[in-house]
CSV table of C-alpha atoms and ligand atoms in Angstrom, one decimal:
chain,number,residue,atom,x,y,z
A,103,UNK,CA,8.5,-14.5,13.8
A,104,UNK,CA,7.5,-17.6,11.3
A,105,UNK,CA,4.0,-16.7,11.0
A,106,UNK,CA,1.4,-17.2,7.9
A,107,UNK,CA,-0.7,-14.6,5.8
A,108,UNK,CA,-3.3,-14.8,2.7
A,109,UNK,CA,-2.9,-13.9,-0.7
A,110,UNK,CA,-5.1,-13.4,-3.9
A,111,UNK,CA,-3.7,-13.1,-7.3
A,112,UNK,CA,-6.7,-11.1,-8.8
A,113,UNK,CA,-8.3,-12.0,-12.1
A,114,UNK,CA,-6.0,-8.9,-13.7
A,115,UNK,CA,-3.1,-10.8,-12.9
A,116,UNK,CA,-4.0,-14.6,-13.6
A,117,UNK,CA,-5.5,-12.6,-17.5
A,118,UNK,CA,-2.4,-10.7,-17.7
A,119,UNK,CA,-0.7,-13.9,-17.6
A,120,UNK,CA,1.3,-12.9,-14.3
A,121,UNK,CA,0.5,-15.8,-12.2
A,122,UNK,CA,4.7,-16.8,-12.5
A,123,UNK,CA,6.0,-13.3,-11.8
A,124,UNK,CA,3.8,-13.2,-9.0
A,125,UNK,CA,4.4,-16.2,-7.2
A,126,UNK,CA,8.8,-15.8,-8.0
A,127,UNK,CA,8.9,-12.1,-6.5
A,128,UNK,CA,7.0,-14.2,-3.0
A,129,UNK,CA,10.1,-16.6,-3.8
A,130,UNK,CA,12.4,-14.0,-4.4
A,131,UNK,CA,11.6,-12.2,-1.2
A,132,UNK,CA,11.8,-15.3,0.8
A,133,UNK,CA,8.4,-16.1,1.5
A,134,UNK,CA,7.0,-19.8,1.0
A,135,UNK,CA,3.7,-20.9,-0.4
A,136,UNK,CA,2.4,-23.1,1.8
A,137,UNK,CA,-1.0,-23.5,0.5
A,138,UNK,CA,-2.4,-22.7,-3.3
A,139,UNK,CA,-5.5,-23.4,-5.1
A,140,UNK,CA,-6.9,-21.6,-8.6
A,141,UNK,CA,-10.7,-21.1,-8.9
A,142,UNK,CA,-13.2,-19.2,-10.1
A,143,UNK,CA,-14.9,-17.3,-6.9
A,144,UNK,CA,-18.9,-17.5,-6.5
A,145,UNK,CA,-20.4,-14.1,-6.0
A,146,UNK,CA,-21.4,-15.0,-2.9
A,147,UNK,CA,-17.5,-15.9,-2.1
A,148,UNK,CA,-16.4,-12.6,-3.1
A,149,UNK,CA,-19.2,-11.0,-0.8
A,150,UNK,CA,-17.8,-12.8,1.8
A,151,UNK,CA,-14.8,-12.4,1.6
A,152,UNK,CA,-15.4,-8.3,1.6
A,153,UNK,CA,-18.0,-7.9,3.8
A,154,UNK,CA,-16.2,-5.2,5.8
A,155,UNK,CA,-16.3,-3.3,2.3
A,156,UNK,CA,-19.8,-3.7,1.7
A,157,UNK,CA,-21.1,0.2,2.4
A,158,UNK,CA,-18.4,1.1,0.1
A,159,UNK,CA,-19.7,2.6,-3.1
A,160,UNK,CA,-17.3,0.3,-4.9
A,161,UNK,CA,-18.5,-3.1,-3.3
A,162,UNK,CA,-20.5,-4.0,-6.5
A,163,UNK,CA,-17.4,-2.9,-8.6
A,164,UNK,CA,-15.3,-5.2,-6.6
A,165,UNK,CA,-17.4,-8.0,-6.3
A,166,UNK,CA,-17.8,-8.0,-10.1
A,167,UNK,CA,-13.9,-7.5,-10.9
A,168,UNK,CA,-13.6,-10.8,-8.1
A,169,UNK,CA,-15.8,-13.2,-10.0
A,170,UNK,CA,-14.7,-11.8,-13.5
A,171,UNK,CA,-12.3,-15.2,-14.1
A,172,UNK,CA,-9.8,-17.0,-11.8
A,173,UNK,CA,-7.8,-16.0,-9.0
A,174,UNK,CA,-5.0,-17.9,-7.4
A,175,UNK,CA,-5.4,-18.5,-3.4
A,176,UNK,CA,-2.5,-18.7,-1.5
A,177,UNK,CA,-1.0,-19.0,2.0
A,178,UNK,CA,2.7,-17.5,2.3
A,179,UNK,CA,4.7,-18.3,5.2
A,180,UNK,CA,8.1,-17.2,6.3
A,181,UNK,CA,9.3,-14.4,8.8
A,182,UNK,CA,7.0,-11.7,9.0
A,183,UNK,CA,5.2,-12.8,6.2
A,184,UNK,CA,2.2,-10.4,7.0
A,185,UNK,CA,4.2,-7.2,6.9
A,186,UNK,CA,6.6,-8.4,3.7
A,187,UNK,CA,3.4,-9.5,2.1
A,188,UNK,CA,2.5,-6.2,2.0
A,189,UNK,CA,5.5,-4.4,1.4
A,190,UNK,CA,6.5,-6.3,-1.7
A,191,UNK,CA,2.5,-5.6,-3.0
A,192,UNK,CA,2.7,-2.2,-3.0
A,193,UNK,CA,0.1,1.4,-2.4
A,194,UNK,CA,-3.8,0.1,-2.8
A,195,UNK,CA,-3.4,2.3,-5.8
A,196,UNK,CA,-0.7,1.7,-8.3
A,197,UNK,CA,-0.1,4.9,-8.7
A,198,UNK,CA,1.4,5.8,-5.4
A,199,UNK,CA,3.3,2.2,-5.5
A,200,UNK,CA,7.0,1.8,-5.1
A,201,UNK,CA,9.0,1.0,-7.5
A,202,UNK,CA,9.5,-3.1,-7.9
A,203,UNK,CA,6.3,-4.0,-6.5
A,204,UNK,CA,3.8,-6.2,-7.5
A,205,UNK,CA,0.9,-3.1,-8.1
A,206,UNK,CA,3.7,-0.8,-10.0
A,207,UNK,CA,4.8,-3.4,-12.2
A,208,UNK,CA,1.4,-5.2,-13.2
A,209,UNK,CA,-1.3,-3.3,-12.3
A,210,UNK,CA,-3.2,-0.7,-13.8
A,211,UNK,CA,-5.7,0.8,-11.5
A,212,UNK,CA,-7.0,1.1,-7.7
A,213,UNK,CA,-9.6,-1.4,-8.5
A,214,UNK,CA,-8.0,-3.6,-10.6
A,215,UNK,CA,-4.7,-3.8,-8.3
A,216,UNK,CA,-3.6,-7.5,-8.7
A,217,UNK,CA,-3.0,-9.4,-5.4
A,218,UNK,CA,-4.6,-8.7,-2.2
A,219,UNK,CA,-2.7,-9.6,1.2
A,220,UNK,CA,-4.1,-9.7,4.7
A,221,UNK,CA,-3.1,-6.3,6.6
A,222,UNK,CA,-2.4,-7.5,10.2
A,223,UNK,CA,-2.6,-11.2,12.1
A,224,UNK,CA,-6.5,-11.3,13.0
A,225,UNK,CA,-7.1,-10.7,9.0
A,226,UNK,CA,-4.2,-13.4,7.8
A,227,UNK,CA,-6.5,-15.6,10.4
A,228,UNK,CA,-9.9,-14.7,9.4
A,229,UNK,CA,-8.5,-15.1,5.8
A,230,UNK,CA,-6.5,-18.4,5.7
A,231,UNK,CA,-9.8,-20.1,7.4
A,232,UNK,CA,-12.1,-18.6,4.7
A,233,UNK,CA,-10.5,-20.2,2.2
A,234,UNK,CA,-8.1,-23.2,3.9
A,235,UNK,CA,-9.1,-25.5,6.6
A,236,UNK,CA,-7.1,-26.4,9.3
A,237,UNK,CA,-3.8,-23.8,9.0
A,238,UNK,CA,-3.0,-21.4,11.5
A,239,UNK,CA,-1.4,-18.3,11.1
A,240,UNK,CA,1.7,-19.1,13.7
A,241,UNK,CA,3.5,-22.4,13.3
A,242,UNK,CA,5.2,-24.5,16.0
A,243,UNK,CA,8.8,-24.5,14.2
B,385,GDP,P1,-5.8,-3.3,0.1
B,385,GDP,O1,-5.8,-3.8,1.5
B,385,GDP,O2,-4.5,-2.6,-0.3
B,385,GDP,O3,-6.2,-4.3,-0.9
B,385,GDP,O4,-6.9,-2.1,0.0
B,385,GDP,P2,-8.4,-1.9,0.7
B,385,GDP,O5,-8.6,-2.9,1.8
B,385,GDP,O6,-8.5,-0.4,1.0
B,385,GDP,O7,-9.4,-2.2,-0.5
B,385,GDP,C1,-9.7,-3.5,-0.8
B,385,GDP,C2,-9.8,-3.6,-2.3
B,385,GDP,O8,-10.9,-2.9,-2.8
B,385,GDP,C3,-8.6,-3.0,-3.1
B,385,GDP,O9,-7.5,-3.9,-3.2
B,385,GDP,C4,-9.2,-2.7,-4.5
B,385,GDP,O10,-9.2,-3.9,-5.3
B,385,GDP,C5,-10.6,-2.3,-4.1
B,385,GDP,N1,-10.7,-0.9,-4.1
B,385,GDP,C6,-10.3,0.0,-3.2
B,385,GDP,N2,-10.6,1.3,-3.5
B,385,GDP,C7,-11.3,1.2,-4.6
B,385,GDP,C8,-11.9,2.1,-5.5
B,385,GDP,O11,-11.9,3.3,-5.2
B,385,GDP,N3,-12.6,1.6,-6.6
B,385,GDP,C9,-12.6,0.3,-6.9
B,385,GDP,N4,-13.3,-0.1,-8.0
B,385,GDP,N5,-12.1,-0.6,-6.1
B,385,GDP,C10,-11.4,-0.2,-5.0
């Protein structure tokens, strides 16, 4: 199914100067970017955007590493862009990434890991509005 999903390049990434490398292996892999905007996320943002994280003793950590400098915001789209979002990111924690993706070849740690990608539709949803007005995950075509 055509459907939607949401995508950070993470301030590693944009200082690491990976922003292109990024955004071709989404090309490569046949996904479209259907939406992108580069900012620098407020704290409050961040805190947002993580909320379901927030007991977790690496909130402030995160929330830090977030705001550090610029991220890229992005909406991917193509055929089942939710799960190949994923699969071309790689493991949470480079370490125990697969060869070729995005966290093996750029990032370094389990905190500073590089892109982020929604896990399932109601995230992609809850996501893509955060950030985007007026795109929804599914499209008519
Ligand atoms: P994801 O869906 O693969 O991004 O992973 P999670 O939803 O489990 O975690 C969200 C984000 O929190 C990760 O991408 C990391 O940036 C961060 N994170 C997860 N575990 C740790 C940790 O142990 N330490 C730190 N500093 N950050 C973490």
């Amino acid at each position: 199914m055509t459907e939607k999903t949401f995508s950070i390049i993470k301030p590693d990434a944009v200082e690491g100067n990976f922003i292109g490398k990024i955004v071709g292996r989404f090309e490569e892999e046949g996904l479209k970017i259907a939406a992108m905007e580069m900012r620098h996320l407020a704290r409050h943002e961040a805190e947002g955007f993580y909320a379901e994280h927030k007991a977790r003793p690496f909130f402030g950590e995160l929330c830090d590493f977030m705001t550090r400098s610029p991220v890229v915001l992005m909406v991917l789209e193509g055929k089942d862009a939710i799960a190949k979002n994923r699969k071309i990111m790689g493991a949470t924690n480079p370490a125990n990434a697969d060869a070729g993706t995005i966290r093996k070849l750029f990032s370094k740690s389990v905190g500073e890991n590089s892109v982020h990608g929604s896990d399932s539709p109601e995230a992609a949803a809850r996501e893509i509005a955060y950030f985007f007005r007026g795109i929804s995950v599914y499209s008519k075509k």
